[in-house]
Tab-separated table of C-alpha atoms and ligand atoms in Angstrom:
chain	number	residue	atom	x	y	z
P	1	MET	CA	22.841	-19.389	11.518
P	2	GLN	CA	22.304	-18.618	7.851
P	3	TYR	CA	20.683	-15.271	7.135
P	4	ILE	CA	17.536	-15.534	5.004
P	5	GLY	CA	15.839	-12.279	4.091
P	6	ARG	CA	12.964	-11.501	1.776
P	7	PHE	CA	11.051	-8.869	-0.151
P	8	ALA	CA	7.301	-9.449	-0.198
P	9	PRO	CA	5.498	-7.077	-2.564
P	10	SER	CA	1.748	-7.093	-3.124
P	11	PRO	CA	0.959	-6.981	-6.850
P	12	THR	CA	-1.472	-4.089	-6.500
P	13	GLY	CA	0.459	-1.804	-8.846
P	14	HIS	CA	3.902	-0.992	-10.200
P	15	LEU	CA	6.970	-0.816	-8.035
P	16	HIS	CA	7.481	2.816	-6.962
P	17	ILE	CA	10.301	4.630	-5.205
P	18	GLY	CA	9.012	3.553	-1.755
P	19	SER	CA	8.868	-0.143	-2.624
P	20	LEU	CA	12.225	0.133	-4.409
P	21	LEU	CA	13.692	1.456	-1.155
P	22	THR	CA	12.365	-1.589	0.728
P	23	ALA	CA	13.633	-3.958	-1.954
P	24	VAL	CA	17.113	-2.399	-1.962
P	25	ALA	CA	17.432	-2.257	1.838
P	26	SER	CA	16.314	-5.868	2.337
P	27	PHE	CA	18.632	-6.981	-0.497
P	28	LEU	CA	21.667	-5.103	0.885
P	29	ASP	CA	21.106	-6.326	4.435
P	30	ALA	CA	20.869	-9.941	3.218
P	31	LYS	CA	23.905	-9.732	0.944
P	32	ALA	CA	26.040	-7.856	3.494
P	33	ASN	CA	25.354	-10.765	5.857
P	34	ASN	CA	26.186	-13.380	3.196
P	35	GLY	CA	22.547	-14.318	3.191
P	36	LYS	CA	19.877	-15.304	0.738
P	37	TRP	CA	17.335	-12.810	-0.528
P	38	LEU	CA	13.953	-14.296	-1.435
P	39	VAL	CA	11.031	-12.721	-3.248
P	40	ARG	CA	7.468	-13.612	-2.299
P	41	MET	CA	4.436	-12.319	-4.188
P	42	GLU	CA	1.697	-11.499	-1.699
P	43	ASP	CA	-1.164	-12.052	-4.114
P	44	LEU	CA	-3.940	-13.092	-1.736
P	45	ASP	CA	-6.055	-9.984	-2.086
P	46	LYS	CA	-7.566	-10.765	-5.481
P	47	PRO	CA	-9.890	-7.717	-5.658
P	48	ARG	CA	-6.926	-5.355	-5.178
P	49	GLU	CA	-4.591	-7.183	-7.527
P	50	VAL	CA	-3.693	-5.465	-10.786
P	51	LYS	CA	-3.355	-7.746	-13.796
P	52	GLY	CA	0.255	-8.013	-14.923
P	53	ALA	CA	1.638	-6.248	-11.827
P	54	ALA	CA	3.420	-9.330	-10.431
P	55	ASP	CA	5.411	-9.853	-13.646
P	56	ASP	CA	6.033	-6.158	-13.923
P	57	ILE	CA	7.487	-6.043	-10.385
P	58	LEU	CA	9.800	-8.980	-11.138
P	59	ARG	CA	10.970	-7.393	-14.401
P	60	THR	CA	11.678	-4.142	-12.567
P	61	LEU	CA	13.694	-5.867	-9.823
P	62	ASP	CA	15.658	-7.624	-12.510
P	63	ALA	CA	16.290	-4.364	-14.368
P	64	PHE	CA	17.862	-2.938	-11.190
P	65	SER	CA	20.044	-6.080	-10.870
P	66	LEU	CA	18.159	-7.024	-7.712
P	67	HIS	CA	18.483	-10.742	-8.411
P	68	TRP	CA	16.657	-13.030	-5.990
P	69	ASP	CA	17.651	-16.475	-4.755
P	70	ASP	CA	15.505	-19.588	-5.206
P	71	CYS	CA	12.101	-19.511	-6.909
P	72	VAL	CA	9.560	-16.757	-6.389
P	73	VAL	CA	6.819	-17.934	-4.032
P	74	TYR	CA	3.192	-16.967	-4.743
P	75	GLN	CA	0.890	-16.858	-1.736
P	76	SER	CA	-2.104	-17.717	-3.919
P	77	GLN	CA	-0.633	-21.223	-4.283
P	78	ARG	CA	-0.169	-21.886	-0.588
P	79	HIS	CA	-3.697	-22.235	0.815
P	80	ALA	CA	-2.956	-25.685	2.269
P	81	LEU	CA	-0.202	-24.281	4.494
P	82	TYR	CA	-2.464	-21.545	5.850
P	83	ARG	CA	-5.247	-24.069	6.433
P	84	ALA	CA	-2.880	-26.334	8.384
P	85	ALA	CA	-1.806	-23.411	10.585
P	86	LEU	CA	-5.430	-22.429	11.263
P	87	ASP	CA	-6.258	-26.069	12.113
P	88	GLU	CA	-3.380	-26.106	14.582
P	89	LEU	CA	-4.611	-22.909	16.246
P	90	GLN	CA	-8.107	-24.376	16.358
P	91	ARG	CA	-6.730	-27.523	18.012
P	92	GLN	CA	-5.252	-25.273	20.701
P	93	ASN	CA	-8.583	-23.468	21.067
P	94	LEU	CA	-6.966	-20.162	20.147
P	95	VAL	CA	-9.390	-19.204	17.379
P	96	TYR	CA	-13.162	-18.922	17.088
P	97	PRO	CA	-15.693	-18.366	14.319
P	98	CYS	CA	-17.163	-14.900	14.134
P	99	TYR	CA	-20.485	-14.148	12.432
P	100	CYS	CA	-20.538	-10.390	12.983
P	101	SER	CA	-20.927	-8.174	9.964
P	102	ARG	CA	-18.449	-5.384	9.296
P	103	LYS	CA	-21.167	-2.942	10.319
P	104	THR	CA	-21.717	-4.596	13.738
P	105	VAL	CA	-17.981	-4.679	14.369
P	106	GLN	CA	-17.781	-0.946	13.590
P	107	GLU	CA	-20.803	-0.069	15.713
P	108	ASN	CA	-19.930	-2.145	18.775
P	109	GLY	CA	-16.153	-1.849	18.804
P	110	ARG	CA	-13.896	0.906	20.029
P	111	GLN	CA	-11.094	2.607	18.164
P	112	GLY	CA	-7.727	0.852	18.530
P	113	ILE	CA	-4.319	1.675	17.114
P	114	ASP	CA	-4.984	-0.155	13.826
P	115	GLY	CA	-8.715	0.043	13.225
P	116	MET	CA	-11.557	-1.075	15.457
P	117	VAL	CA	-11.033	-3.308	18.475
P	118	TYR	CA	-13.580	-6.114	18.170
P	119	ASN	CA	-15.866	-6.313	21.197
P	120	GLY	CA	-15.482	-10.087	21.465
P	121	ASN	CA	-19.154	-10.799	20.881
P	122	CYS	CA	-18.609	-14.220	19.242
P	123	ARG	CA	-15.721	-15.268	21.488
P	124	PHE	CA	-17.993	-16.480	24.251
P	125	ARG	CA	-20.845	-17.786	22.120
P	126	GLN	CA	-21.523	-21.315	20.946
P	127	PRO	CA	-20.571	-21.679	17.259
P	128	GLU	CA	-23.631	-21.309	15.071
P	129	HIS	CA	-24.502	-24.022	12.630
P	130	ASN	CA	-26.160	-21.855	10.065
P	131	ALA	CA	-25.474	-21.324	6.418
P	132	LYS	CA	-23.648	-18.062	7.001
P	133	GLN	CA	-19.893	-18.192	6.377
P	134	ALA	CA	-17.879	-17.355	9.470
P	135	ALA	CA	-14.659	-15.374	9.716
P	136	TRP	CA	-12.064	-16.885	12.070
P	137	ARG	CA	-10.561	-14.695	14.738
P	138	MET	CA	-7.468	-15.146	16.863
P	139	LYS	CA	-7.956	-14.810	20.620
P	140	THR	CA	-5.633	-12.160	21.971
P	141	ASP	CA	-4.457	-11.913	25.565
P	142	ASN	CA	-3.321	-9.300	27.994
P	143	GLN	CA	0.407	-10.111	28.011
P	144	PRO	CA	2.508	-7.291	26.587
P	145	ILE	CA	4.427	-8.192	23.434
P	146	VAL	CA	7.859	-6.579	23.517
P	147	PHE	CA	10.508	-6.715	20.822
P	148	GLU	CA	13.512	-4.751	19.679
P	149	ASP	CA	13.413	-3.345	16.193
P	150	LYS	CA	16.863	-2.724	14.723
P	151	ILE	CA	15.910	0.766	13.571
P	152	PHE	CA	12.981	1.842	15.773
P	153	GLY	CA	14.258	0.323	19.037
P	154	ILE	CA	12.153	-1.294	21.756
P	155	GLN	CA	8.482	-1.648	20.858
P	156	GLN	CA	5.630	-2.778	23.040
P	157	GLN	CA	1.984	-3.585	22.415
P	158	ASN	CA	-0.851	-5.089	24.381
P	159	LEU	CA	-2.795	-6.998	21.754
P	160	GLN	CA	-6.021	-7.311	23.690
P	161	HIS	CA	-6.178	-3.613	24.417
P	162	ASP	CA	-4.541	-2.086	21.334
P	163	ILE	CA	-5.699	-4.423	18.558
P	164	GLY	CA	-8.348	-6.881	19.789
P	165	ASP	CA	-9.108	-10.370	18.475
P	166	PHE	CA	-8.025	-10.180	14.845
P	167	VAL	CA	-9.180	-11.983	11.731
P	168	LEU	CA	-7.119	-14.837	10.243
P	169	LEU	CA	-9.627	-16.085	7.683
P	170	ARG	CA	-12.177	-13.669	6.291
P	171	ALA	CA	-15.851	-14.557	5.885
P	172	ASP	CA	-15.382	-14.422	2.098
P	173	GLY	CA	-12.826	-17.250	2.378
P	174	GLU	CA	-9.706	-15.067	1.860
P	175	TRP	CA	-6.719	-15.537	4.169
P	176	ALA	CA	-5.675	-12.496	6.156
P	177	TYR	CA	-2.211	-11.024	5.614
P	178	GLN	CA	-1.303	-11.523	9.304
P	179	LEU	CA	-1.571	-15.300	9.133
P	180	ALA	CA	-0.142	-15.792	5.641
P	181	VAL	CA	2.957	-13.705	6.310
P	182	VAL	CA	3.838	-15.615	9.497
P	183	VAL	CA	3.285	-19.036	7.935
P	184	ASP	CA	5.319	-18.161	4.842
P	185	ASP	CA	8.208	-16.534	6.690
P	186	PHE	CA	8.462	-19.695	8.784
P	187	HIS	CA	8.218	-22.165	5.896
P	188	GLN	CA	10.729	-20.169	3.849
P	189	GLY	CA	13.137	-20.150	6.802
P	190	VAL	CA	13.207	-16.340	6.943
P	191	THR	CA	15.476	-15.157	9.762
P	192	HIS	CA	15.499	-11.384	9.133
P	193	ILE	CA	12.698	-9.089	8.003
P	194	VAL	CA	13.456	-5.637	6.600
P	195	ARG	CA	10.286	-3.797	5.548
P	196	GLY	CA	8.421	-0.497	5.756
P	197	ALA	CA	7.531	1.133	9.070
P	198	ASP	CA	3.828	1.051	8.125
P	199	LEU	CA	3.992	-2.615	9.197
P	200	LEU	CA	5.488	-1.904	12.637
P	201	VAL	CA	1.965	-1.938	14.063
P	202	SER	CA	1.426	-5.482	12.689
P	203	THR	CA	4.629	-7.015	14.041
P	204	PRO	CA	3.358	-7.837	17.570
P	205	ARG	CA	0.422	-9.778	16.053
P	206	GLN	CA	2.905	-11.716	13.944
P	207	ILE	CA	5.228	-12.419	16.880
P	208	TYR	CA	2.252	-13.635	18.900
P	209	LEU	CA	1.049	-15.917	16.092
P	210	ALA	CA	4.562	-17.303	15.573
P	211	GLY	CA	4.778	-18.087	19.295
P	212	CYS	CA	1.417	-19.886	19.319
P	213	LEU	CA	2.484	-21.934	16.290
P	214	LYS	CA	5.869	-22.732	17.934
P	215	TYR	CA	7.752	-21.001	15.132
P	216	SER	CA	11.010	-19.191	15.746
P	217	VAL	CA	10.628	-15.414	15.579
P	218	PRO	CA	12.684	-13.528	12.974
P	219	GLN	CA	14.590	-10.313	13.677
P	220	TYR	CA	12.935	-7.130	12.513
P	221	ALA	CA	14.125	-3.863	11.008
P	222	HIS	CA	11.455	-1.411	9.900
P	223	LEU	CA	12.454	1.279	7.438
P	224	PRO	CA	11.350	4.899	7.698
P	225	LEU	CA	8.630	5.533	5.158
P	226	LEU	CA	9.103	7.545	2.029
P	227	THR	CA	6.314	10.046	1.888
P	228	ASN	CA	5.111	12.719	-0.475
P	229	ARG	CA	5.007	16.377	0.525
P	230	LEU	CA	1.679	15.828	2.296
P	231	GLY	CA	3.295	13.218	4.518
P	232	GLN	CA	1.434	10.351	2.830
P	233	LYS	CA	3.129	7.034	2.168
P	234	TRP	CA	3.819	6.563	-1.520
P	235	SER	CA	1.339	4.083	-2.926
P	236	LYS	CA	-1.039	3.645	-5.796
P	237	GLN	CA	-3.648	5.626	-3.846
P	238	THR	CA	-1.287	8.581	-3.337
P	239	LEU	CA	-0.365	8.414	-7.027
P	240	ALA	CA	3.236	7.306	-6.677
P	241	PRO	CA	4.900	7.951	-10.021
P	242	CYS	CA	6.057	4.928	-12.026
P	243	LEU	CA	9.791	4.265	-11.938
P	244	ASP	CA	11.480	5.607	-15.050
P	245	LEU	CA	13.661	2.687	-16.092
P	246	SER	CA	15.623	4.802	-18.558
P	247	ASN	CA	16.995	6.482	-15.448
P	248	LYS	CA	17.732	3.465	-13.245
P	249	GLU	CA	21.122	4.549	-11.947
P	250	THR	CA	19.838	7.958	-10.830
P	251	LEU	CA	16.927	6.316	-9.022
P	252	LEU	CA	19.128	3.740	-7.350
P	253	LYS	CA	21.590	6.405	-6.233
P	254	LYS	CA	18.711	8.421	-4.768
P	255	VAL	CA	17.631	5.351	-2.781
P	256	LEU	CA	21.199	4.781	-1.559
P	257	VAL	CA	21.300	8.391	-0.331
P	258	TYR	CA	18.000	7.886	1.536
P	259	LEU	CA	19.533	4.782	3.115
P	260	ASN	CA	22.431	6.958	4.254
P	261	LEU	CA	25.230	5.163	2.438
P	262	PRO	CA	28.488	7.137	2.557
P	263	GLN	CA	28.867	9.748	-0.161
P	264	PRO	CA	30.076	10.196	-2.821
P	265	ILE	CA	28.168	7.314	-4.344
P	266	PRO	CA	30.117	6.140	-7.393
P	267	ASP	CA	28.900	6.633	-10.954
P	268	GLU	CA	28.282	3.037	-11.927
P	269	HIS	CA	25.726	0.735	-13.439
P	270	CYS	CA	23.168	-0.860	-11.113
P	271	ALA	CA	25.007	-4.164	-10.571
P	272	ASN	CA	28.233	-2.383	-9.574
P	273	LEU	CA	26.369	0.198	-7.490
P	274	LEU	CA	24.739	-2.619	-5.533
P	275	GLN	CA	28.042	-4.399	-5.083
P	276	TRP	CA	29.586	-1.180	-3.767
P	277	ALA	CA	26.587	-0.638	-1.460
P	278	VAL	CA	26.819	-4.179	-0.029
P	279	LYS	CA	30.392	-3.406	1.035
P	280	HIS	CA	29.435	-0.121	2.683
P	281	TRP	CA	26.079	-1.192	4.150
P	282	LYS	CA	25.457	-0.473	7.831
P	283	ILE	CA	21.870	-0.836	8.934
P	284	ASN	CA	22.460	1.323	11.996
P	285	ARG	CA	23.137	4.342	9.751
P	286	ILE	CA	19.432	4.465	8.902
P	287	CYS	CA	17.500	7.119	10.843
P	288	ARG	CA	13.948	6.820	12.102
P	289	GLN	CA	12.616	9.927	10.397
P	290	PHE	CA	10.253	9.866	7.498
P	291	ILE	CA	11.861	10.816	4.244
P	292	ILE	CA	10.155	13.264	1.941
P	293	SER	CA	10.612	12.589	-1.732
P	294	GLU	CA	9.171	14.407	-4.732
L	1	LIG	N1	2.984	-7.352	1.112
L	1	LIG	C1	3.230	-6.298	2.035
L	1	LIG	C2	3.260	-4.968	1.315
L	1	LIG	O1	3.474	-4.934	0.108
L	1	LIG	C3	4.547	-6.464	2.765
L	1	LIG	C4	4.487	-7.552	3.740
L	1	LIG	C5	5.727	-7.735	4.605
L	1	LIG	O2	6.817	-7.308	4.213
L	1	LIG	O3	5.575	-8.352	5.638
L	1	LIG	O4	3.062	-3.949	1.949
C-alpha cells in the first residue's frame, strides 16, 4: 500500500510554531515511509479566514523546504463532493434536518466532551416545510468506537453519549469540518493522518462517518500539543508569535528537538536538515506530554 499523508491548515492566520510542528511531523512520517505528502487548505470557514493567509502559509512551507506533492486542494472548491456524501447519508436515512436555534441547543442539551450534546429534538419529528433553513445532523448510535492512535494508544468513545448527533451542514449553508475532512481524506487517497492532539476528540466522529460512507479508515497519529506557559494551545487567539523566517534553521531545529530526533542535530540548511530528519525519524520516539514553548 502506498503511504499518502497530508497537512491540512486552516487559513485563519500565519503558520506558527505549533502548526510548523504538525507540518514537519506529517512531512517526515510520509517521506520516511516513501510516501506522498499533500497539502489541503481547509478554507470552508469564510468568516474566520484571514485574507492572504493561504498564500502566506504556502510560502512559509516552501521557505522551510517542506515541498508538497501534487496540487494544493482547496476545500472551498469541493462543495459537490460534500453534497454527494450528504446525499448518500440521506439515502441511508442516517441524517435529519434540524431547525433548532443555537440557543435551544444550549438550553436543552447537556454538556458532552466536545460541547453540548444535542437532545435529539428534531430526530424524531417530521421534517418541516417552512422557509427556515435547516442544519443537517448525523444520527449517532450507542456502539463504542475504538481505535489505536500511534502516539496516544487505544482510544474509545461512545458517540451518542459523549458527542450526540452532530452537524454536517450548518443552517447558514456552510459544510462542517467533520464531513469535509472525511470526504477529502478519502478522495485524496489519504492513508495516514498525523495532526495535533486537539483533534483526537474528533477522530471517532470521522471514523464513524467513513464507515457509514464505506470509505477505508486511515491510520492516525496525534501529536502532543505545543502550548504556551499557561498551557494554552498556540493559535491566533493565544497570540502565537509569527515565525521569524530570517531564523528558519533555528526554528526547524527546535521543532526537531520537540519531535525527539536524536541529538546533536546537524548545523545545516532546511533542505538538508529535513533530509537528515527523514533518515532518523521514528514516530514512536514522540511522547504524549504537552510541550511548553516560549
Ligand atoms: N484544518 C485543521 C486545523 O488547522 C486540521 C484538520 C485535520 O488535520 O484534520 O486545525
